[in-house]
């Protein structure tokens, strides 16, 4: 299998992609009792396979300028998407001048077909001569016992709507049908493939463009910063959970370390990311764990369907794109549910970055991946890194100022700092006008943020000047004693006095202020 897949990779991608497999043998007892050793042996074996990627025959062909590997890839032009040089290019998608290779075009069709119709099935089939239906990336599957005719060995994978299955069958010999997310019965139907495929749609069924997702962020049309959010997250220390997760204390340590339990853990995690995350992205958090209401940052917000696209969710990780504020709320839901269904035994870390919707998606993925690494580097993981990177004062280093343990984000940033400000202030565009509240305008919040950052910088240098400045700011805000806002003012002073005592509270308040600014900023 390794050899045949690598031949296909060589033909289609050259040496850019390859598959390395490793294995180790074990007795049943070793499988359960000495997994650490076994995992190490397998890793070693994979490492060896990586350093010896190709067979002698592959290498001979690679060094032969006239071999198929070198002629196929020796096109004059290159694909405008993946930049592989290729002999065959065709128009990429609609409304662009871009031309792409068969693989990129196949992936485009796959994406289109997966989101385009909800009632699709995957079909493994052999086309007849008059095949008009384009398969998704032409991965050739070789089936050894099919028959001896080489042409008959080529099977392709298609995405077909259920309604056109009969028409499809006229031009194809169908070998297998896999249903997507729902159970189906019938001729040739094999298995159900779980796929997190939720995309936000408008009332007319159309899928939201990135631009429209960004526009829908915030609490209203003209409120808040209109940005696309990108979330990447995965499970922390997954290897450790598998290696040590079922080993208990006491005499019968390996009692629970059975193969079926390992298989179950693997399957349940995959199902969490494929099925539960897909449901939560739609705004439905019922059915696993206890909470039934989706998390919202502001108490009065109603969640209908979330403006989020699932780009990928499965295995142990997620990659989501959507309105930045809904994405943050969903991230918290996912983390809370994961903690609940695993009894806090399995944690995850995430990066959430904000982008202008026209930014290249590959760059969005890279930067968000870097944020996720920052969250993983936080002591004990179980963290999220928010918003993006800033350069430090000397402009040399890129840093993320908003990295939190999930519990600190929820309890300290949102439910303490943000809610306190919401209680004490009228925040334009966010809450209702009340006589007893002071007004939190942009001028005040920017001043507050500047001083908080100053306090954080001072702490590192052993200075106190910004503490004095923030107290001066508070003194200037003091209303007359008979003013209805006097009580709120007093509470605000008490809160600030408490918060500036610790770095954690200053940092959390700064992040809360950042969030508020994103909600109130002019769309411009
Ligand atoms: Zn390409």
Short mmCIF file of C-alpha atoms and ligand atoms in Angstrom, two decimals:
data_model
loop_
_atom_site.label_atom_id
_atom_site.label_comp_id
_atom_site.label_asym_id
_atom_site.label_seq_id
_atom_site.Cartn_x
_atom_site.Cartn_y
_atom_site.Cartn_z
CA UNK A 1 0.00 0.00 0.00
CA UNK A 2 2.81 2.36 0.92
CA UNK A 3 4.51 1.70 -2.41
CA UNK A 4 1.38 2.20 -4.49
CA UNK A 5 0.42 5.43 -2.70
CA UNK A 6 3.94 6.80 -3.10
CA UNK A 7 3.84 6.02 -6.82
CA UNK A 8 0.68 8.07 -7.08
CA UNK A 9 2.21 10.92 -5.04
CA UNK A 10 5.30 10.88 -7.28
CA UNK A 11 3.19 11.02 -10.41
CA UNK A 12 0.92 13.83 -9.20
CA UNK A 13 3.01 15.91 -6.78
CA UNK A 14 6.57 14.88 -7.52
CA UNK A 15 8.63 14.65 -4.36
CA UNK A 16 6.54 17.26 -2.51
CA UNK A 17 4.41 14.65 -0.77
CA UNK A 18 5.20 11.19 0.42
CA UNK A 19 3.87 8.64 2.83
CA UNK A 20 6.00 7.00 5.49
CA UNK A 21 4.65 4.03 7.42
CA UNK A 22 6.17 2.46 10.48
CA UNK A 23 5.25 -0.56 12.51
CA UNK A 24 6.38 -2.74 15.37
CA UNK A 25 5.37 -6.17 16.49
CA UNK A 26 4.07 -6.93 19.96
CA UNK A 27 2.47 -9.65 21.98
CA UNK A 28 -0.98 -9.02 23.42
CA UNK A 29 0.55 -8.38 26.84
CA UNK A 30 3.11 -5.94 25.46
CA UNK A 31 0.38 -4.07 23.64
CA UNK A 32 -1.32 -3.31 26.95
CA UNK A 33 1.57 -3.21 29.40
CA UNK A 34 4.51 -1.68 27.58
CA UNK A 35 2.92 0.85 25.31
CA UNK A 36 5.55 3.48 25.93
CA UNK A 37 8.22 1.15 24.52
CA UNK A 38 5.95 0.08 21.71
CA UNK A 39 5.12 3.67 20.70
CA UNK A 40 8.82 4.45 20.71
CA UNK A 41 9.57 1.50 18.43
CA UNK A 42 6.84 2.60 16.03
CA UNK A 43 8.16 6.19 16.01
CA UNK A 44 11.64 4.88 15.26
CA UNK A 45 10.29 2.81 12.44
CA UNK A 46 8.42 5.84 10.98
CA UNK A 47 11.64 7.84 11.31
CA UNK A 48 13.53 5.21 9.33
CA UNK A 49 10.84 5.16 6.65
CA UNK A 50 11.12 8.95 6.35
CA UNK A 51 14.83 8.74 5.73
CA UNK A 52 14.32 6.01 3.10
CA UNK A 53 11.33 7.34 1.22
CA UNK A 54 11.65 5.56 -2.07
CA UNK A 55 12.44 2.11 -3.33
CA UNK A 56 15.40 1.50 -5.59
CA UNK A 57 13.06 1.39 -8.60
CA UNK A 58 11.46 4.73 -7.65
CA UNK A 59 14.90 6.30 -7.32
CA UNK A 60 16.04 4.94 -10.68
CA UNK A 61 12.93 6.42 -12.29
CA UNK A 62 13.33 9.74 -10.48
CA UNK A 63 16.86 10.12 -11.86
CA UNK A 64 15.75 9.21 -15.35
CA UNK A 65 14.73 12.44 -17.17
CA UNK A 66 12.42 10.49 -19.49
CA UNK A 67 10.46 8.62 -16.83
CA UNK A 68 6.75 9.40 -16.31
CA UNK A 69 7.52 11.15 -13.01
CA UNK A 70 9.64 13.69 -14.80
CA UNK A 71 7.62 14.11 -17.99
CA UNK A 72 4.25 14.61 -16.27
CA UNK A 73 5.60 17.27 -13.96
CA UNK A 74 7.69 18.94 -16.60
CA UNK A 75 4.96 21.30 -17.78
CA UNK A 76 5.77 24.73 -19.13
CA UNK A 77 3.39 26.49 -16.78
CA UNK A 78 2.50 26.13 -13.14
CA UNK A 79 -0.80 25.82 -11.28
CA UNK A 80 -1.79 29.22 -9.87
CA UNK A 81 -3.04 27.61 -6.65
CA UNK A 82 -0.42 25.06 -5.59
CA UNK A 83 2.39 26.18 -7.97
CA UNK A 84 3.16 22.66 -9.16
CA UNK A 85 4.33 22.73 -12.75
CA UNK A 86 2.01 20.68 -14.83
CA UNK A 87 1.14 19.84 -18.40
CA UNK A 88 -2.64 20.20 -17.95
CA UNK A 89 -4.24 23.38 -16.65
CA UNK A 90 -7.90 24.32 -16.69
CA UNK A 91 -9.92 27.32 -15.43
CA UNK A 92 -10.25 27.42 -11.63
CA UNK A 93 -13.75 28.04 -10.31
CA UNK A 94 -15.93 30.79 -11.66
CA UNK A 95 -15.17 34.43 -12.29
CA UNK A 96 -11.37 34.24 -12.09
CA UNK A 97 -8.62 34.09 -14.67
CA UNK A 98 -6.75 31.58 -12.55
CA UNK A 99 -5.84 28.24 -14.09
CA UNK A 100 -5.23 25.23 -11.91
CA UNK A 101 -3.96 21.67 -12.04
CA UNK A 102 -6.34 18.69 -12.00
CA UNK A 103 -5.86 18.13 -8.26
CA UNK A 104 -6.65 21.74 -7.28
CA UNK A 105 -9.65 21.73 -9.60
CA UNK A 106 -10.78 18.42 -8.13
CA UNK A 107 -10.53 19.80 -4.60
CA UNK A 108 -12.50 22.87 -5.69
CA UNK A 109 -15.25 20.61 -7.03
CA UNK A 110 -15.18 18.53 -3.85
CA UNK A 111 -15.71 21.64 -1.71
CA UNK A 112 -18.43 22.88 -4.02
CA UNK A 113 -20.25 19.56 -4.03
CA UNK A 114 -19.99 19.04 -0.29
CA UNK A 115 -21.52 22.42 0.59
CA UNK A 116 -23.62 22.78 -2.55
CA UNK A 117 -26.12 20.07 -1.76
CA UNK A 118 -26.99 18.53 1.56
CA UNK A 119 -28.16 15.20 0.13
CA UNK A 120 -24.95 13.86 -1.32
CA UNK A 121 -23.31 10.46 -1.06
CA UNK A 122 -19.76 9.38 -1.81
CA UNK A 123 -19.50 6.83 -4.57
CA UNK A 124 -16.59 4.60 -5.49
CA UNK A 125 -17.14 3.74 -9.11
CA UNK A 126 -15.60 2.82 -12.41
CA UNK A 127 -16.61 5.12 -15.26
CA UNK A 128 -17.87 3.77 -18.59
CA UNK A 129 -16.49 5.35 -21.74
CA UNK A 130 -19.13 8.04 -21.97
CA UNK A 131 -18.40 9.45 -18.49
CA UNK A 132 -19.39 13.10 -18.31
CA UNK A 133 -19.36 13.42 -14.56
CA UNK A 134 -16.13 14.83 -13.15
CA UNK A 135 -14.78 12.94 -10.22
CA UNK A 136 -13.30 14.77 -7.27
CA UNK A 137 -9.49 14.53 -7.13
CA UNK A 138 -8.74 11.60 -9.32
CA UNK A 139 -7.35 9.31 -6.71
CA UNK A 140 -7.05 5.93 -8.31
CA UNK A 141 -7.92 3.12 -5.99
CA UNK A 142 -6.48 -0.22 -6.92
CA UNK A 143 -8.50 -3.23 -5.95
CA UNK A 144 -6.46 -6.38 -6.18
CA UNK A 145 -9.22 -8.91 -6.58
CA UNK A 146 -11.30 -6.93 -9.05
CA UNK A 147 -9.98 -8.69 -12.14
CA UNK A 148 -6.83 -8.89 -14.20
CA UNK A 149 -7.53 -6.15 -16.70
CA UNK A 150 -5.37 -3.16 -15.66
CA UNK A 151 -7.96 -0.60 -16.81
CA UNK A 152 -10.58 -2.21 -14.68
CA UNK A 153 -8.48 -1.64 -11.62
CA UNK A 154 -9.03 2.09 -11.74
CA UNK A 155 -11.77 3.28 -9.46
CA UNK A 156 -12.62 6.87 -8.78
CA UNK A 157 -14.31 8.67 -5.93
CA UNK A 158 -17.34 10.80 -6.79
CA UNK A 159 -19.69 13.02 -4.81
CA UNK A 160 -23.17 12.45 -6.18
CA UNK A 161 -26.53 13.88 -5.15
CA UNK A 162 -28.96 11.16 -4.19
CA UNK A 163 -31.46 12.34 -6.76
CA UNK A 164 -28.99 11.92 -9.61
CA UNK A 165 -27.71 8.55 -8.45
CA UNK A 166 -29.79 6.65 -11.00
CA UNK A 167 -28.51 8.77 -13.87
CA UNK A 168 -24.99 8.33 -12.55
CA UNK A 169 -25.41 4.57 -12.50
CA UNK A 170 -26.10 4.55 -16.24
CA UNK A 171 -22.53 5.70 -16.92
CA UNK A 172 -20.69 4.10 -14.06
CA UNK A 173 -20.20 0.77 -12.52
CA UNK A 174 -20.86 1.48 -8.86
CA UNK A 175 -18.80 -0.52 -6.40
CA UNK A 176 -19.60 1.20 -3.12
CA UNK A 177 -21.78 3.98 -1.82
CA UNK A 178 -21.02 5.75 1.44
CA UNK A 179 -23.69 7.90 3.00
CA UNK A 180 -22.82 11.18 4.71
CA UNK A 181 -23.93 11.67 8.35
CA UNK A 182 -27.24 9.82 7.90
CA UNK A 183 -27.84 6.10 7.86
CA UNK A 184 -28.94 4.73 4.50
CA UNK A 185 -29.86 1.25 3.38
CA UNK A 186 -29.98 -0.28 -0.05
CA UNK A 187 -28.02 -1.85 -2.82
CA UNK A 188 -24.25 -1.21 -2.61
CA UNK A 189 -24.56 1.00 0.46
CA UNK A 190 -21.62 0.29 2.70
CA UNK A 191 -21.00 2.56 5.58
CA UNK A 192 -21.89 5.95 6.94
CA UNK A 193 -19.13 8.54 6.82
CA UNK A 194 -19.35 11.17 9.52
CA UNK A 195 -18.37 14.56 8.20
CA UNK A 196 -18.51 17.95 9.93
CA UNK A 197 -19.91 19.89 7.00
CA UNK A 198 -21.87 22.76 8.54
CA UNK A 199 -21.76 26.01 6.64
CA UNK A 200 -23.78 29.13 7.43
CA UNK A 201 -26.48 29.73 4.83
CA UNK A 202 -28.80 32.60 4.09
CA UNK A 203 -32.57 32.15 4.00
CA UNK A 204 -32.37 31.34 0.29
CA UNK A 205 -29.89 28.53 0.95
CA UNK A 206 -26.88 30.41 -0.38
CA UNK A 207 -23.62 29.95 1.52
CA UNK A 208 -22.22 33.08 3.19
CA UNK A 209 -19.09 34.54 1.59
CA UNK A 210 -16.20 35.44 3.94
CA UNK A 211 -17.00 39.13 3.43
CA UNK A 212 -20.59 38.53 4.57
CA UNK A 213 -19.50 36.50 7.60
CA UNK A 214 -17.25 39.39 8.65
CA UNK A 215 -20.07 41.90 8.11
CA UNK A 216 -22.41 39.87 10.32
CA UNK A 217 -20.03 40.01 13.31
CA UNK A 218 -20.79 42.21 16.34
CA UNK A 219 -24.16 43.08 17.80
CA UNK A 220 -25.66 44.85 14.80
CA UNK A 221 -25.19 46.07 11.26
CA UNK A 222 -23.34 49.27 12.12
CA UNK A 223 -21.74 48.17 15.38
CA UNK A 224 -18.42 46.61 16.07
CA UNK A 225 -15.33 45.80 14.12
CA UNK A 226 -16.25 43.76 11.03
CA UNK A 227 -13.71 41.00 10.99
CA UNK A 228 -13.49 37.39 10.05
CA UNK A 229 -12.49 35.12 12.92
CA UNK A 230 -10.36 32.02 12.37
CA UNK A 231 -10.19 29.34 15.06
CA UNK A 232 -7.77 26.45 15.20
CA UNK A 233 -7.77 24.11 18.16
CA UNK A 234 -6.71 20.63 19.10
CA UNK A 235 -6.59 18.28 22.05
CA UNK A 236 -3.67 18.66 24.48
CA UNK A 237 -1.31 15.75 25.19
CA UNK A 238 -3.29 13.28 23.15
CA UNK A 239 -0.45 10.74 23.13
CA UNK A 240 -0.29 10.81 26.93
CA UNK A 241 -4.04 10.21 27.17
CA UNK A 242 -3.66 7.10 25.05
CA UNK A 243 -0.50 5.83 26.69
CA UNK A 244 -1.37 6.50 30.33
CA UNK A 245 -5.10 7.21 30.31
CA UNK A 246 -6.33 3.76 31.20
CA UNK A 247 -3.54 2.73 33.54
CA UNK A 248 -4.78 2.79 37.13
CA UNK A 249 -3.17 2.66 40.56
CA UNK A 250 -2.97 -0.45 42.73
CA UNK A 251 -2.37 -4.10 42.02
CA UNK A 252 -4.39 -4.58 38.86
CA UNK A 253 -2.99 -1.56 37.00
CA UNK A 254 -3.84 -2.76 33.52
CA UNK A 255 -7.40 -3.81 34.25
CA UNK A 256 -8.86 -1.03 32.10
CA UNK A 257 -6.13 -0.98 29.46
CA UNK A 258 -8.04 -3.05 26.95
CA UNK A 259 -7.96 -2.67 23.20
CA UNK A 260 -11.67 -2.00 23.05
CA UNK A 261 -11.29 0.93 25.46
CA UNK A 262 -8.53 2.45 23.35
CA UNK A 263 -10.63 2.01 20.24
CA UNK A 264 -13.59 3.59 22.01
CA UNK A 265 -11.59 6.61 23.17
CA UNK A 266 -10.33 7.16 19.65
CA UNK A 267 -13.77 6.79 18.16
CA UNK A 268 -15.49 8.98 20.77
CA UNK A 269 -12.99 11.79 20.31
CA UNK A 270 -13.44 11.66 16.56
CA UNK A 271 -17.22 11.68 17.01
CA UNK A 272 -16.98 14.66 19.36
CA UNK A 273 -15.20 16.68 16.69
CA UNK A 274 -17.21 15.40 13.73
CA UNK A 275 -20.71 15.35 15.17
CA UNK A 276 -20.85 17.42 18.38
CA UNK A 277 -18.75 20.32 17.04
CA UNK A 278 -20.82 20.32 13.85
CA UNK A 279 -24.00 20.63 15.93
CA UNK A 280 -22.57 23.31 18.22
CA UNK A 281 -21.47 25.33 15.19
CA UNK A 282 -25.15 25.42 14.27
CA UNK A 283 -25.97 26.82 17.71
CA UNK A 284 -27.34 23.55 19.12
CA UNK A 285 -25.53 22.51 22.31
CA UNK A 286 -28.04 19.96 23.58
CA UNK A 287 -27.56 16.24 23.78
CA UNK A 288 -24.11 15.89 25.32
CA UNK A 289 -23.32 17.19 28.79
CA UNK A 290 -25.75 19.21 30.83
CA UNK A 291 -25.92 22.78 29.51
CA UNK A 292 -28.63 23.41 26.95
CA UNK A 293 -28.03 27.07 26.10
CA UNK A 294 -25.18 28.20 23.85
CA UNK A 295 -22.63 30.46 25.54
CA UNK A 296 -22.95 34.15 24.73
CA UNK A 297 -20.63 36.95 25.76
CA UNK A 298 -23.51 39.38 26.31
CA UNK A 299 -26.43 38.09 28.34
CA UNK A 300 -29.19 39.53 26.14
CA UNK A 301 -27.94 38.03 22.87
CA UNK A 302 -30.12 35.44 21.16
CA UNK A 303 -28.37 32.63 19.31
CA UNK A 304 -30.15 31.29 16.26
CA UNK A 305 -27.85 29.64 13.77
CA UNK A 306 -24.24 30.68 14.07
CA UNK A 307 -22.47 32.48 11.22
CA UNK A 308 -19.68 29.96 11.03
CA UNK A 309 -18.23 27.61 8.41
CA UNK A 310 -16.65 24.35 9.48
CA UNK A 311 -13.54 24.09 7.31
CA UNK A 312 -12.42 20.95 9.08
CA UNK A 313 -13.37 19.17 12.26
CA UNK A 314 -12.44 15.59 13.07
CA UNK A 315 -9.84 13.40 14.72
CA UNK A 316 -8.78 15.67 17.54
CA UNK A 317 -8.77 19.10 15.93
CA UNK A 318 -10.87 21.87 14.44
CA UNK A 319 -10.45 24.66 11.91
CA UNK A 320 -13.38 27.05 11.79
CA UNK A 321 -14.02 30.38 10.09
CA UNK A 322 -16.81 32.82 10.89
CA UNK A 323 -18.04 36.02 12.48
CA UNK A 324 -15.31 36.59 15.09
CA UNK A 325 -17.60 37.09 18.09
CA UNK A 326 -19.74 34.02 17.41
CA UNK A 327 -16.57 32.02 16.87
CA UNK A 328 -15.27 33.01 20.31
CA UNK A 329 -18.60 31.97 21.85
CA UNK A 330 -18.50 28.66 19.99
CA UNK A 331 -14.89 28.05 21.07
CA UNK A 332 -16.00 28.37 24.69
CA UNK A 333 -18.92 25.99 24.09
CA UNK A 334 -16.61 23.39 22.52
CA UNK A 335 -14.15 23.61 25.38
CA UNK A 336 -16.85 23.45 28.07
CA UNK A 337 -18.47 20.40 26.47
CA UNK A 338 -15.13 18.64 26.02
CA UNK A 339 -14.34 19.24 29.69
CA UNK A 340 -17.77 17.98 30.68
CA UNK A 341 -17.86 14.79 28.61
CA UNK A 342 -14.31 13.83 29.62
CA UNK A 343 -14.74 14.79 33.30
CA UNK A 344 -11.95 17.40 32.84
CA UNK A 345 -9.48 14.66 31.90
CA UNK A 346 -8.91 15.88 28.36
CA UNK A 347 -8.20 19.53 27.57
CA UNK A 348 -7.69 21.48 24.37
CA UNK A 349 -5.85 24.62 23.30
CA UNK A 350 -6.83 27.12 20.64
CA UNK A 351 -5.79 30.15 18.66
CA UNK A 352 -8.40 32.66 17.53
CA UNK A 353 -7.31 35.43 15.17
CA UNK A 354 -9.17 38.30 13.55
CA UNK A 355 -8.63 39.13 9.87
CA UNK A 356 -9.94 41.33 7.16
CA UNK A 357 -11.99 38.97 4.94
CA UNK A 358 -9.82 39.57 1.88
CA UNK A 359 -6.66 38.29 3.61
CA UNK A 360 -5.31 35.09 1.96
CA UNK A 361 -6.73 32.03 3.72
CA UNK A 362 -3.42 30.16 3.71
CA UNK A 363 -1.91 33.05 5.69
CA UNK A 364 -4.92 33.10 8.02
CA UNK A 365 -4.31 29.40 8.67
CA UNK A 366 -0.60 29.92 9.33
CA UNK A 367 -1.00 32.87 11.70
CA UNK A 368 -3.84 31.20 13.61
CA UNK A 369 -1.67 28.08 13.86
CA UNK A 370 1.09 30.20 15.43
CA UNK A 371 -1.45 31.57 17.94
CA UNK A 372 -2.48 28.00 18.76
CA UNK A 373 1.20 27.18 19.47
CA UNK A 374 1.36 30.18 21.80
CA UNK A 375 -1.65 28.77 23.68
CA UNK A 376 0.05 25.33 23.84
CA UNK A 377 3.16 26.99 25.32
CA UNK A 378 1.10 28.47 28.17
CA UNK A 379 1.89 26.58 31.38
CA UNK A 380 -0.34 23.50 31.59
CA UNK A 381 -1.87 24.15 28.13
CA UNK A 382 -5.74 24.17 28.34
CA UNK A 383 -5.52 27.72 26.93
CA UNK A 384 -6.61 30.10 24.19
CA UNK A 385 -4.60 32.87 22.50
CA UNK A 386 -6.78 35.67 21.20
CA UNK A 387 -6.95 38.30 18.46
CA UNK A 388 -3.44 38.18 16.90
CA UNK A 389 0.15 39.27 17.28
CA UNK A 390 1.50 42.72 18.09
CA UNK A 391 5.09 43.84 17.82
CA UNK A 392 6.75 44.87 21.07
CA UNK A 393 7.84 48.46 21.72
CA UNK A 394 11.19 48.04 19.96
CA UNK A 395 9.44 46.35 17.04
CA UNK A 396 11.57 43.23 17.05
CA UNK A 397 9.42 40.61 18.63
CA UNK A 398 5.90 39.49 17.81
CA UNK A 399 3.85 38.83 20.90
CA UNK A 400 0.29 37.86 21.73
CA UNK A 401 -0.93 39.82 24.77
CA UNK A 402 -4.13 37.88 25.26
CA UNK A 403 -3.30 34.30 26.26
CA UNK A 404 -5.51 32.68 28.90
CA UNK A 405 -6.42 29.46 30.53
CA UNK A 406 -10.01 28.86 29.41
CA UNK A 407 -11.30 29.17 32.98
CA UNK A 408 -9.52 32.51 33.39
CA UNK A 409 -10.99 33.80 30.13
CA UNK A 410 -14.50 32.76 31.16
CA UNK A 411 -14.38 33.62 34.88
CA UNK A 412 -11.92 36.49 35.08
CA UNK A 413 -12.09 38.30 31.73
CA UNK A 414 -15.73 37.81 30.78
CA UNK A 415 -17.75 37.07 33.92
CA UNK A 416 -15.76 39.36 36.22
CA UNK A 417 -14.24 42.28 34.25
CA UNK A 418 -16.58 42.50 31.27
CA UNK A 419 -19.75 41.98 33.30
CA UNK A 420 -18.66 44.49 35.95
CA UNK A 421 -18.10 47.15 33.28
CA UNK A 422 -21.47 46.21 31.77
CA UNK A 423 -23.09 46.66 35.21
CA UNK A 424 -21.52 50.03 35.96
CA UNK A 425 -21.50 51.72 32.57
CA UNK A 426 -23.78 52.55 29.71
CA UNK A 427 -21.80 51.20 26.74
CA UNK A 428 -23.13 52.62 23.46
CA UNK A 429 -24.40 49.89 21.15
CA UNK A 430 -24.04 47.18 23.79
CA UNK A 431 -26.44 47.86 26.65
CA UNK A 432 -29.42 50.02 27.55
CA UNK A 433 -29.25 53.57 28.87
CA UNK A 434 -29.82 53.71 32.65
CA UNK A 435 -29.67 56.83 34.83
CA UNK A 436 -27.67 55.05 37.52
CA UNK A 437 -24.83 54.18 35.14
CA UNK A 438 -21.91 56.27 33.93
CA UNK A 439 -21.15 56.44 30.24
CA UNK A 440 -18.24 54.45 28.83
CA UNK A 441 -17.28 56.36 25.70
CA UNK A 442 -14.46 55.53 23.38
CA UNK A 443 -12.25 58.27 24.81
CA UNK A 444 -12.46 56.83 28.31
CA UNK A 445 -11.95 53.22 27.30
CA UNK A 446 -8.89 54.01 25.15
CA UNK A 447 -7.41 56.05 28.02
CA UNK A 448 -8.05 53.17 30.40
CA UNK A 449 -6.38 50.69 28.04
CA UNK A 450 -3.35 52.93 27.61
CA UNK A 451 -2.92 53.23 31.38
CA UNK A 452 -3.44 49.48 31.97
CA UNK A 453 -0.76 48.66 29.42
CA UNK A 454 1.41 51.26 31.14
CA UNK A 455 0.87 49.58 34.51
CA UNK A 456 1.80 46.19 33.03
CA UNK A 457 4.97 47.67 31.49
CA UNK A 458 5.79 49.47 34.78
CA UNK A 459 5.55 46.25 36.78
CA UNK A 460 8.38 44.75 34.77
CA UNK A 461 10.54 47.84 35.46
CA UNK A 462 9.55 48.34 39.11
CA UNK A 463 7.86 51.71 38.39
CA UNK A 464 4.50 53.04 39.58
CA UNK A 465 3.79 56.14 37.53
CA UNK A 466 0.81 54.65 35.66
CA UNK A 467 -0.88 53.59 38.90
CA UNK A 468 -0.75 57.27 39.88
CA UNK A 469 -2.14 58.26 36.49
CA UNK A 470 -5.08 55.84 36.68
CA UNK A 471 -5.95 57.14 40.19
CA UNK A 472 -5.82 60.68 38.81
CA UNK A 473 -8.16 59.63 35.99
CA UNK A 474 -10.58 58.17 38.56
CA UNK A 475 -10.51 61.38 40.62
CA UNK A 476 -11.39 63.44 37.57
CA UNK A 477 -14.38 61.17 36.80
CA UNK A 478 -15.98 61.72 40.24
CA UNK A 479 -19.56 62.99 39.93
CA UNK A 480 -21.36 65.11 42.55
CA UNK A 481 -22.66 63.12 45.54
CA UNK A 482 -26.30 63.73 44.60
CA UNK A 483 -25.73 62.51 41.04
CA UNK A 484 -27.59 59.19 40.31
CA UNK A 485 -24.34 57.71 38.93
CA UNK A 486 -22.45 58.28 42.20
CA UNK A 487 -23.00 54.73 43.47
CA UNK A 488 -21.70 53.23 40.18
CA UNK A 489 -18.69 55.52 40.35
CA UNK A 490 -17.85 54.40 43.87
CA UNK A 491 -18.11 50.75 42.83
CA UNK A 492 -15.89 51.39 39.82
CA UNK A 493 -13.22 53.01 42.02
CA UNK A 494 -13.33 50.04 44.40
CA UNK A 495 -13.06 47.59 41.50
CA UNK A 496 -10.13 49.42 39.87
CA UNK A 497 -8.29 49.65 43.22
CA UNK A 498 -8.62 45.90 43.58
CA UNK A 499 -7.75 45.05 39.97
CA UNK A 500 -4.56 47.11 39.71
CA UNK A 501 -3.07 45.09 42.58
CA UNK A 502 -2.31 42.09 40.40
CA UNK A 503 -0.90 41.51 36.97
CA UNK A 504 -3.58 38.88 36.20
CA UNK A 505 -6.41 41.31 36.89
CA UNK A 506 -4.78 44.17 34.94
CA UNK A 507 -4.27 41.86 31.98
CA UNK A 508 -7.82 40.51 32.17
CA UNK A 509 -9.24 44.04 32.36
CA UNK A 510 -7.18 45.03 29.33
CA UNK A 511 -8.55 42.08 27.35
CA UNK A 512 -12.11 42.89 28.49
CA UNK A 513 -11.61 46.50 27.32
CA UNK A 514 -10.25 45.18 23.99
CA UNK A 515 -13.37 43.07 23.54
CA UNK A 516 -15.63 46.01 24.34
CA UNK A 517 -13.76 48.20 21.84
CA UNK A 518 -14.19 45.55 19.13
CA UNK A 519 -17.92 45.53 19.83
CA UNK A 520 -18.27 49.32 19.76
CA UNK A 521 -15.73 50.37 17.14
CA UNK A 522 -17.00 52.06 14.00
CA UNK A 523 -17.10 49.68 11.11
CA UNK A 524 -14.63 51.99 9.38
ZN1 LIG B 1 -2.59 22.88 -8.20
#
